[in-house]
CSV table of C-alpha atoms in Angstrom, one decimal:
chain,number,residue,atom,x,y,z
A,1,MET,CA,29.2,-32.4,42.9
A,2,TRP,CA,25.5,-31.2,42.6
A,3,ALA,CA,26.5,-27.7,43.8
A,4,CYS,CA,29.3,-27.5,41.2
A,5,ARG,CA,26.9,-28.4,38.4
A,6,VAL,CA,24.4,-25.7,39.5
A,7,LEU,CA,27.2,-23.1,39.7
A,8,HIS,CA,28.5,-24.1,36.2
A,9,ALA,CA,25.0,-23.9,34.8
A,10,GLY,CA,24.5,-20.4,36.3
A,11,LEU,CA,27.8,-19.2,34.9
A,12,SER,CA,27.2,-20.6,31.4
A,13,ALA,CA,23.7,-19.1,31.4
A,14,ALA,CA,24.8,-15.6,32.1
A,15,PRO,CA,26.7,-15.1,28.8
A,16,ARG,CA,23.8,-16.5,26.8
A,17,GLY,CA,21.4,-14.1,28.5
A,18,ARG,CA,23.7,-11.2,27.8
A,19,ARG,CA,24.1,-12.3,24.1
A,20,ALA,CA,20.3,-12.5,23.8
A,21,GLN,CA,19.9,-9.1,25.4
A,22,SER,CA,22.6,-7.7,23.1
A,23,ALA,CA,20.8,-9.2,20.0
A,24,LEU,CA,17.5,-7.7,21.1
A,25,THR,CA,19.2,-4.3,21.6
A,26,GLN,CA,20.8,-4.5,18.2
A,27,LEU,CA,17.4,-5.4,16.6
A,28,ARG,CA,15.7,-2.4,18.3
A,29,GLY,CA,18.4,-0.2,16.9
A,30,VAL,CA,18.0,-1.5,13.4
A,31,LEU,CA,14.2,-1.2,13.5
A,32,GLU,CA,14.2,2.3,15.0
A,33,GLU,CA,16.7,3.5,12.3
A,34,GLU,CA,14.4,2.1,9.6
A,35,LEU,CA,11.3,3.6,11.1
A,36,GLU,CA,12.9,7.0,11.5
A,37,ALA,CA,13.9,6.9,7.8
A,38,ILE,CA,10.2,6.3,6.9
A,39,ARG,CA,9.2,9.2,9.1
A,40,GLY,CA,11.9,11.4,7.6
A,41,ALA,CA,10.8,10.6,4.1
A,42,GLY,CA,7.2,11.7,4.9
A,43,THR,CA,5.9,8.3,4.0
A,44,TRP,CA,4.7,7.2,7.4
A,45,LYS,CA,1.3,5.5,7.2
A,46,SER,CA,-1.0,6.1,10.2
A,47,GLU,CA,-4.1,4.1,10.8
A,48,ARG,CA,-7.2,6.1,11.7
A,49,VAL,CA,-9.6,4.4,14.0
A,50,ILE,CA,-13.2,4.2,12.8
A,51,THR,CA,-15.8,3.9,15.5
A,52,SER,CA,-18.8,3.2,13.3
A,53,ARG,CA,-19.9,0.8,10.5
A,54,GLN,CA,-18.6,1.4,7.0
A,55,GLY,CA,-20.7,3.7,4.8
A,56,PRO,CA,-20.7,7.1,3.1
A,57,ARG,CA,-20.6,8.7,6.5
A,58,ILE,CA,-18.5,7.4,9.4
A,59,HIS,CA,-17.2,8.4,12.8
A,60,VAL,CA,-13.5,8.6,13.4
A,61,ASP,CA,-11.9,8.5,16.8
A,62,GLY,CA,-10.7,11.9,17.9
A,63,VAL,CA,-12.7,13.8,15.3
A,64,SER,CA,-16.0,15.3,16.3
A,65,GLY,CA,-19.1,14.8,14.1
A,66,GLY,CA,-19.7,12.7,11.1
A,67,ILE,CA,-17.1,12.3,8.4
A,68,LEU,CA,-17.7,11.8,4.6
A,69,ASN,CA,-15.8,8.7,3.7
A,70,PHE,CA,-14.1,8.8,0.3
A,71,CYS,CA,-11.4,6.1,0.6
A,72,ALA,CA,-13.3,2.8,0.9
A,73,ASN,CA,-13.6,0.0,-1.7
A,74,ASN,CA,-17.3,0.0,-0.8
A,75,TYR,CA,-18.1,0.6,-4.5
A,76,LEU,CA,-21.8,-0.4,-4.4
A,77,GLY,CA,-22.4,0.7,-0.8
A,78,LEU,CA,-23.3,-2.9,0.3
A,79,SER,CA,-21.1,-3.1,3.4
A,80,SER,CA,-23.9,-1.8,5.5
A,81,HIS,CA,-26.9,-2.8,3.4
A,82,PRO,CA,-29.6,-4.1,5.8
A,83,GLU,CA,-30.3,-7.2,3.7
A,84,VAL,CA,-26.6,-8.0,3.5
A,85,ILE,CA,-26.2,-7.6,7.3
A,86,GLN,CA,-29.3,-9.7,7.9
A,87,ALA,CA,-28.0,-12.5,5.7
A,88,GLY,CA,-24.8,-12.5,7.7
A,89,LEU,CA,-26.7,-12.8,10.9
A,90,GLN,CA,-28.8,-15.6,9.6
A,91,ALA,CA,-25.7,-17.5,8.4
A,92,LEU,CA,-24.0,-17.0,11.8
A,93,GLU,CA,-27.1,-18.4,13.6
A,94,GLU,CA,-27.5,-21.3,11.2
A,95,PHE,CA,-23.9,-22.4,10.6
A,96,GLY,CA,-22.0,-21.0,13.6
A,97,ALA,CA,-18.8,-18.9,13.8
A,98,GLY,CA,-16.7,-21.3,11.7
A,99,LEU,CA,-15.4,-24.8,11.2
A,100,SER,CA,-12.3,-24.3,13.3
A,101,SER,CA,-10.2,-26.0,10.6
A,102,THR,CA,-9.5,-26.4,6.9
A,103,ARG,CA,-12.1,-27.7,4.5
A,104,PHE,CA,-10.4,-31.0,3.6
A,105,ILE,CA,-9.9,-31.9,7.3
A,106,CYS,CA,-13.2,-30.8,8.8
A,107,GLY,CA,-15.4,-31.0,5.7
A,108,THR,CA,-17.1,-28.0,4.1
A,109,GLN,CA,-20.5,-26.4,4.6
A,110,SER,CA,-23.3,-26.2,2.1
A,111,ILE,CA,-23.2,-22.4,2.3
A,112,HIS,CA,-19.7,-22.3,0.9
A,113,LYS,CA,-20.5,-24.7,-1.9
A,114,ASP,CA,-23.6,-22.6,-2.8
A,115,LEU,CA,-21.5,-19.4,-3.0
A,116,GLU,CA,-18.9,-21.1,-5.1
A,117,ALA,CA,-21.6,-22.2,-7.6
A,118,LYS,CA,-23.1,-18.8,-7.6
A,119,LEU,CA,-19.8,-17.1,-8.3
A,120,ALA,CA,-19.1,-19.5,-11.2
A,121,ARG,CA,-22.6,-18.7,-12.7
A,122,PHE,CA,-22.0,-15.0,-12.2
A,123,HIS,CA,-18.7,-15.0,-14.1
A,124,GLN,CA,-20.0,-17.6,-16.6
A,125,ARG,CA,-17.2,-20.1,-15.7
A,126,GLU,CA,-17.3,-23.8,-14.9
A,127,ASP,CA,-16.3,-23.7,-11.2
A,128,ALA,CA,-15.0,-21.6,-8.4
A,129,ILE,CA,-13.0,-22.0,-5.2
A,130,LEU,CA,-13.1,-19.8,-2.1
A,131,TYR,CA,-10.0,-18.5,-0.2
A,132,PRO,CA,-9.7,-16.3,2.9
A,133,SER,CA,-8.7,-13.4,0.7
A,134,CYS,CA,-7.8,-12.6,-3.0
A,135,PHE,CA,-4.2,-12.2,-1.8
A,136,ASP,CA,-4.4,-15.9,-0.9
A,137,ALA,CA,-6.1,-16.8,-4.2
A,138,ASN,CA,-3.2,-15.1,-6.0
A,139,ALA,CA,-0.7,-16.8,-3.7
A,140,GLY,CA,-2.2,-20.2,-4.5
A,141,LEU,CA,-2.8,-20.1,-8.2
A,142,PHE,CA,0.6,-19.7,-9.9
A,143,GLU,CA,2.6,-22.2,-7.8
A,144,ALA,CA,-0.1,-24.9,-8.2
A,145,LEU,CA,-0.6,-24.3,-11.9
A,146,LEU,CA,2.8,-23.5,-13.4
A,147,THR,CA,6.0,-25.6,-13.5
A,148,PRO,CA,9.6,-24.9,-14.7
A,149,GLN,CA,8.3,-25.9,-18.2
A,150,ASP,CA,5.9,-22.9,-18.2
A,151,ALA,CA,6.1,-19.1,-18.5
A,152,VAL,CA,4.2,-16.3,-16.9
A,153,LEU,CA,4.0,-12.8,-18.4
A,154,SER,CA,3.0,-10.1,-15.9
A,155,ASP,CA,2.2,-6.4,-16.3
A,156,GLU,CA,4.9,-4.5,-14.3
A,157,LEU,CA,2.2,-2.6,-12.3
A,158,ASN,CA,0.2,-5.7,-11.2
A,159,HIS,CA,-1.0,-5.8,-7.6
A,160,ALA,CA,1.6,-6.9,-5.0
A,161,SER,CA,-0.3,-10.2,-4.4
A,162,ILE,CA,0.1,-11.2,-8.1
A,163,ILE,CA,3.8,-10.3,-7.9
A,164,ASP,CA,4.2,-12.3,-4.7
A,165,GLY,CA,2.2,-15.2,-6.1
A,166,ILE,CA,4.4,-15.4,-9.3
A,167,ARG,CA,7.5,-15.3,-7.1
A,168,LEU,CA,6.3,-18.6,-5.5
A,169,CYS,CA,6.1,-20.5,-8.7
A,170,LYS,CA,9.1,-22.0,-10.7
A,171,ALA,CA,7.9,-20.9,-14.1
A,172,GLN,CA,10.0,-18.6,-16.3
A,173,LYS,CA,9.0,-15.1,-15.5
A,174,TYR,CA,8.6,-12.2,-17.9
A,175,ARG,CA,7.5,-8.7,-17.0
A,176,TYR,CA,6.2,-6.4,-19.7
A,177,HIS,CA,5.8,-2.6,-19.5
A,178,HIS,CA,2.5,-1.3,-18.2
A,179,LEU,CA,-0.2,-1.7,-20.8
A,180,ASP,CA,2.5,-1.9,-23.5
A,181,MET,CA,1.2,-4.4,-26.1
A,182,ALA,CA,4.3,-4.2,-28.2
A,183,ASP,CA,6.4,-5.2,-25.3
A,184,LEU,CA,4.0,-8.0,-24.3
A,185,GLU,CA,4.1,-9.4,-27.9
A,186,ALA,CA,7.9,-9.4,-27.8
A,187,LYS,CA,7.8,-11.3,-24.5
A,188,LEU,CA,5.3,-13.8,-25.9
A,189,GLN,CA,7.6,-14.4,-28.8
A,190,GLU,CA,10.5,-15.1,-26.4
A,191,ALA,CA,8.3,-17.4,-24.4
A,192,GLN,CA,7.3,-19.7,-27.3
A,193,ARG,CA,9.6,-22.5,-26.2
A,194,HIS,CA,7.6,-23.0,-23.0
A,195,ARG,CA,4.8,-25.5,-22.5
A,196,LEU,CA,2.1,-23.2,-21.0
A,197,ARG,CA,2.2,-19.4,-21.4
A,198,LEU,CA,0.0,-17.4,-19.0
A,199,VAL,CA,-0.5,-13.6,-19.4
A,200,ALA,CA,-1.3,-12.1,-15.9
A,201,THR,CA,-2.9,-8.7,-15.5
A,202,ASP,CA,-5.0,-6.7,-13.2
A,203,GLY,CA,-8.3,-5.9,-14.9
A,204,ALA,CA,-8.5,-2.4,-13.3
A,205,PHE,CA,-5.3,-1.2,-11.7
A,206,SER,CA,-5.9,0.0,-8.2
A,207,MET,CA,-3.4,2.8,-7.9
A,208,ASP,CA,-4.0,4.6,-11.2
A,209,GLY,CA,-7.6,3.5,-12.0
A,210,ASP,CA,-6.7,2.5,-15.5
A,211,ILE,CA,-8.0,-0.6,-17.3
A,212,ALA,CA,-6.1,-3.3,-19.0
A,213,PRO,CA,-6.6,-3.5,-22.8
A,214,LEU,CA,-8.1,-7.0,-22.6
A,215,GLN,CA,-9.1,-7.1,-26.2
A,216,ASP,CA,-5.5,-6.6,-27.3
A,217,ILE,CA,-4.2,-8.9,-24.7
A,218,CYS,CA,-6.6,-11.7,-25.7
A,219,ARG,CA,-5.8,-11.2,-29.4
A,220,LEU,CA,-2.1,-11.6,-28.7
A,221,ALA,CA,-2.7,-14.5,-26.4
A,222,SER,CA,-4.7,-16.2,-29.2
A,223,ARG,CA,-2.0,-15.5,-31.7
A,224,TYR,CA,0.8,-17.0,-29.5
A,225,GLY,CA,-1.2,-19.8,-27.9
A,226,ALA,CA,-1.3,-18.3,-24.4
A,227,LEU,CA,-3.8,-18.3,-21.6
A,228,VAL,CA,-5.1,-15.1,-19.9
A,229,PHE,CA,-5.5,-14.5,-16.2
A,230,VAL,CA,-7.2,-11.4,-14.8
A,231,ASP,CA,-7.4,-10.1,-11.3
A,232,GLU,CA,-10.8,-8.4,-11.0
A,233,CYS,CA,-10.7,-7.1,-7.4
A,234,HIS,CA,-11.3,-3.5,-8.5
A,235,ALA,CA,-13.9,-4.4,-11.2
A,236,THR,CA,-16.1,-7.2,-10.0
A,237,GLY,CA,-19.6,-5.9,-9.2
A,238,PHE,CA,-19.5,-2.6,-11.0
A,239,LEU,CA,-17.6,-2.6,-14.3
A,240,GLY,CA,-19.5,-3.9,-17.4
A,241,PRO,CA,-23.2,-3.5,-18.2
A,242,THR,CA,-24.1,-6.0,-15.4
A,243,GLY,CA,-21.1,-5.7,-13.2
A,244,ARG,CA,-19.3,-8.8,-14.3
A,245,GLY,CA,-16.0,-7.0,-14.6
A,246,THR,CA,-13.5,-5.8,-17.2
A,247,ASP,CA,-13.9,-8.9,-19.4
A,248,GLU,CA,-17.6,-8.1,-19.7
A,249,LEU,CA,-16.9,-4.4,-20.2
A,250,LEU,CA,-14.5,-5.1,-23.1
A,251,GLY,CA,-16.5,-8.1,-24.5
A,252,VAL,CA,-13.9,-10.8,-23.9
A,253,MET,CA,-15.6,-13.0,-21.3
A,254,ASP,CA,-15.2,-16.1,-23.5
A,255,GLN,CA,-11.5,-15.4,-24.0
A,256,VAL,CA,-10.2,-14.9,-20.4
A,257,THR,CA,-9.3,-18.3,-18.9
A,258,ILE,CA,-8.9,-17.5,-15.2
A,259,ILE,CA,-10.4,-14.8,-13.0
A,260,ASN,CA,-9.4,-14.1,-9.4
A,261,SER,CA,-11.4,-11.6,-7.4
A,262,THR,CA,-12.5,-10.6,-3.9
A,263,LEU,CA,-15.6,-10.5,-1.7
A,264,GLY,CA,-14.0,-7.8,0.3
A,265,LYS,CA,-14.8,-4.8,-1.9
A,266,ALA,CA,-18.0,-4.4,-3.9
A,267,LEU,CA,-19.5,-7.7,-2.8
A,268,GLY,CA,-20.2,-7.0,0.8
A,269,GLY,CA,-16.9,-5.6,1.9
A,270,ALA,CA,-16.0,-8.1,4.6
A,271,SER,CA,-13.3,-10.6,3.4
A,272,GLY,CA,-12.7,-13.5,1.2
A,273,GLY,CA,-11.4,-14.2,-2.3
A,274,TYR,CA,-11.9,-16.7,-5.1
A,275,THR,CA,-10.6,-18.2,-8.3
A,276,THR,CA,-13.1,-19.1,-11.1
A,277,GLY,CA,-12.3,-20.8,-14.3
A,278,PRO,CA,-12.1,-24.3,-15.9
A,279,GLY,CA,-13.3,-27.1,-13.7
A,280,PRO,CA,-10.1,-29.1,-13.8
A,281,LEU,CA,-8.1,-26.1,-12.7
A,282,VAL,CA,-10.4,-25.6,-9.7
A,283,SER,CA,-10.1,-29.3,-8.9
A,284,LEU,CA,-6.3,-29.0,-9.0
A,285,LEU,CA,-6.3,-26.0,-6.7
A,286,ARG,CA,-8.3,-27.9,-4.1
A,287,GLN,CA,-5.6,-30.5,-4.2
A,288,ARG,CA,-2.5,-28.3,-4.3
A,289,ALA,CA,-3.1,-24.6,-3.5
A,290,ARG,CA,-1.4,-24.1,-0.2
A,291,PRO,CA,-3.4,-21.1,1.0
A,292,TYR,CA,-6.6,-23.2,0.5
A,293,LEU,CA,-5.2,-26.4,2.1
A,294,PHE,CA,-3.7,-24.7,5.1
A,295,SER,CA,-6.2,-22.0,5.9
A,296,ASN,CA,-9.5,-22.2,7.8
A,297,SER,CA,-12.6,-21.9,5.6
A,298,LEU,CA,-14.3,-18.5,5.4
A,299,PRO,CA,-16.6,-17.7,8.4
A,300,PRO,CA,-20.2,-18.4,7.4
A,301,ALA,CA,-21.3,-14.9,8.2
A,302,VAL,CA,-18.9,-13.6,5.6
A,303,VAL,CA,-20.2,-16.1,3.1
A,304,GLY,CA,-23.8,-15.2,3.8
A,305,CYS,CA,-23.1,-11.4,3.4
A,306,ALA,CA,-21.3,-12.0,0.0
A,307,SER,CA,-24.0,-14.3,-1.3
A,308,LYS,CA,-26.7,-11.7,-0.6
A,309,ALA,CA,-24.6,-9.0,-2.1
A,310,LEU,CA,-24.4,-11.0,-5.3
A,311,ASP,CA,-28.2,-11.5,-5.2
A,312,LEU,CA,-28.8,-7.8,-5.0
A,313,LEU,CA,-26.3,-7.1,-7.8
A,314,MET,CA,-27.9,-9.6,-10.1
A,315,GLU,CA,-31.4,-8.4,-9.4
A,316,SER,CA,-30.7,-4.9,-10.8
A,317,ASN,CA,-27.9,-2.8,-12.3
A,318,ALA,CA,-29.3,0.4,-11.0
A,319,ILE,CA,-26.6,0.6,-8.3
A,320,VAL,CA,-23.9,0.2,-10.9
A,321,GLN,CA,-25.4,3.0,-13.0
A,322,SER,CA,-25.6,5.3,-10.0
A,323,MET,CA,-22.0,4.8,-9.1
A,324,ALA,CA,-20.9,5.5,-12.7
A,325,ALA,CA,-22.8,8.8,-12.8
A,326,LYS,CA,-21.3,10.0,-9.5
A,327,THR,CA,-17.8,9.0,-10.7
A,328,GLN,CA,-18.2,11.1,-13.8
A,329,ARG,CA,-19.4,14.0,-11.7
A,330,PHE,CA,-16.4,13.9,-9.4
A,331,ARG,CA,-13.9,13.6,-12.1
A,332,ARG,CA,-15.4,16.4,-14.2
A,333,LYS,CA,-15.6,18.9,-11.3
A,334,MET,CA,-12.0,18.1,-10.0
A,335,GLU,CA,-10.5,18.5,-13.5
A,336,ALA,CA,-12.4,21.8,-14.0
A,337,ALA,CA,-10.9,22.9,-10.7
A,338,GLY,CA,-7.4,22.3,-12.0
A,339,PHE,CA,-6.5,18.9,-10.5
A,340,THR,CA,-4.9,16.0,-12.5
A,341,ILE,CA,-7.0,12.8,-12.1
A,342,LEU,CA,-5.6,9.6,-13.4
A,343,GLY,CA,-7.7,6.6,-14.7
A,344,ALA,CA,-10.4,6.0,-17.2
A,345,ASN,CA,-13.8,6.7,-15.7
A,346,HIS,CA,-13.1,4.3,-12.9
A,347,PRO,CA,-14.4,5.1,-9.3
A,348,ILE,CA,-10.8,5.0,-8.2
A,349,CYS,CA,-9.8,8.7,-8.8
A,350,PRO,CA,-6.2,9.3,-8.0
A,351,VAL,CA,-5.6,13.0,-7.4
A,352,MET,CA,-2.0,13.4,-8.4
A,353,LEU,CA,0.3,15.6,-6.2
A,354,GLY,CA,3.8,14.2,-6.7
A,355,ASP,CA,5.2,15.0,-3.3
A,356,ALA,CA,4.7,12.4,-0.5
A,357,ARG,CA,4.6,15.0,2.3
A,358,LEU,CA,2.2,17.2,0.4
A,359,ALA,CA,-0.2,14.2,-0.1
A,360,SER,CA,0.0,13.3,3.6
A,361,CYS,CA,-0.5,16.9,4.8
A,362,MET,CA,-3.4,17.5,2.4
A,363,ALA,CA,-5.1,14.3,3.5
A,364,ASP,CA,-4.8,15.4,7.2
A,365,ASP,CA,-6.3,18.8,6.4
A,366,MET,CA,-9.1,17.2,4.4
A,367,LEU,CA,-10.1,15.3,7.6
A,368,LYS,CA,-10.3,18.5,9.4
A,369,LYS,CA,-12.9,19.6,6.9
A,370,GLY,CA,-14.9,16.4,7.4
A,371,ILE,CA,-13.5,14.4,4.4
A,372,PHE,CA,-11.8,11.0,5.0
A,373,VAL,CA,-9.2,10.4,2.3
A,374,ILE,CA,-5.7,8.9,2.5
A,375,GLY,CA,-2.4,10.0,0.9
A,376,PHE,CA,-0.5,7.3,-1.0
A,377,SER,CA,3.2,7.3,-1.4
A,378,TYR,CA,6.2,5.1,-1.8
A,379,PRO,CA,6.4,2.1,-1.6
A,380,VAL,CA,2.7,1.8,-2.3
A,381,VAL,CA,3.3,3.9,-5.5
A,382,PRO,CA,6.5,4.9,-7.2
A,383,LYS,CA,8.6,7.7,-5.8
A,384,GLY,CA,7.6,11.1,-7.1
A,385,LYS,CA,4.0,9.9,-7.9
A,386,ALA,CA,2.3,10.5,-4.5
A,387,ARG,CA,-1.4,11.0,-4.7
A,388,ILE,CA,-4.6,11.1,-2.7
A,389,ARG,CA,-6.7,8.2,-4.0
A,390,VAL,CA,-10.4,9.1,-3.9
A,391,GLN,CA,-12.9,6.3,-4.2
A,392,ILE,CA,-16.5,6.9,-5.2
A,393,SER,CA,-19.4,4.8,-3.9
A,394,ALA,CA,-22.9,4.4,-5.2
A,395,VAL,CA,-24.2,5.5,-1.8
A,396,HIS,CA,-22.5,8.9,-2.0
A,397,SER,CA,-25.0,11.7,-2.8
A,398,GLU,CA,-24.4,14.4,-5.4
A,399,GLU,CA,-24.1,16.8,-2.4
A,400,ASP,CA,-21.4,14.5,-0.9
A,401,ILE,CA,-19.5,14.6,-4.2
A,402,ASP,CA,-19.7,18.4,-4.4
A,403,ARG,CA,-18.6,18.9,-0.8
A,404,CYS,CA,-15.5,16.7,-1.4
A,405,VAL,CA,-14.5,18.8,-4.4
A,406,GLU,CA,-15.0,22.0,-2.5
A,407,ALA,CA,-12.8,20.7,0.3
A,408,PHE,CA,-10.1,19.7,-2.2
A,409,VAL,CA,-10.1,23.2,-3.7
A,410,GLU,CA,-9.8,24.8,-0.3
A,411,VAL,CA,-7.0,22.6,0.9
A,412,GLY,CA,-5.3,22.6,-2.5
A,413,ARG,CA,-5.0,26.3,-2.4
A,414,LEU,CA,-3.8,26.4,1.2
A,415,HIS,CA,-0.9,24.0,0.3
A,416,GLY,CA,-0.1,25.6,-3.1
A,417,ALA,CA,-1.3,22.6,-5.1
A,418,LEU,CA,-3.7,25.0,-7.0
A,419,PRO,CA,-3.2,28.5,-8.2
């Protein structure tokens, strides 16, 4: 009897094993077909390996010598600032590697509360809440705040994290044409039947380097009784007279209700995001925002670095002014050479090329000339709008800027992108 059961088990296991193997084989075939389509379209995205710290000059695996880095979000050059690094080391020594759990389970640390208070003061808001990333902040906000009784109106070119966050909520969703205030007004008129109406926009759009018309958005929001949310990831620290962001730049700090932003770009460049706004909203997020409730708290070293970066920024705006001058220099020289550069004096400088393969090949040849830039193509940007996105940092020298332009001219002529 025992032998029969063993034999039966062995026979019944064999088909299951074959079915599992067949399913795996089928999966591999589906995946390889999809990957080959990406390669064939010229939109394959390779990851270069950096063997040094972030900065204006880096070392890249397989490439001899130092490389000028023009594709980082290190806008203020603080990723490797000695005081920022020292603050991170001190926080690691004092508070350890991390809490090994979420804040509501294991408690929070004073270093996190201090940074949240500092961020709220910086943005002139009532309170702030930290997340592992701004992607998480955007994932947590809309679902916790908005119900089926509410409406959210989103710019069609908002960051993917805003789009994904809005998908998670049950509010009525409206999408208005990029920067089109007439279309936004029409959507606001349609949304009047809803309890809350929230207009959601990037402050500075990361692919094109253009800036939301916040004065007009706030005017329409006031007219139709709506709230305004702005994602400031590509503005915090360097736009506006004191680096507060696009709401400061455009004089509407008192009219924007909610700001989400990041610690992973201008403010130290490590990781982390946050929401800042009305105190009751932040309290609600601590109770209901899933990325906050179910994610470990930020490592103390990251918090220490970001806190010191904020200190340096608030001490002087000289870094901000330096970055602005270098951005204007790059844009002026590239346009004089014949390139089309999108954006409005933002350090994101998209060099428009159109063709995905051209953008990829030119970026590869730029690396051979000692310039680290990346080609952007579908699905990161729309089809037919491939570009190389150059990003200027305060720690680039004028000579670095000029060398980058010279390399673009040489490579552009080689590939027929310039006459």
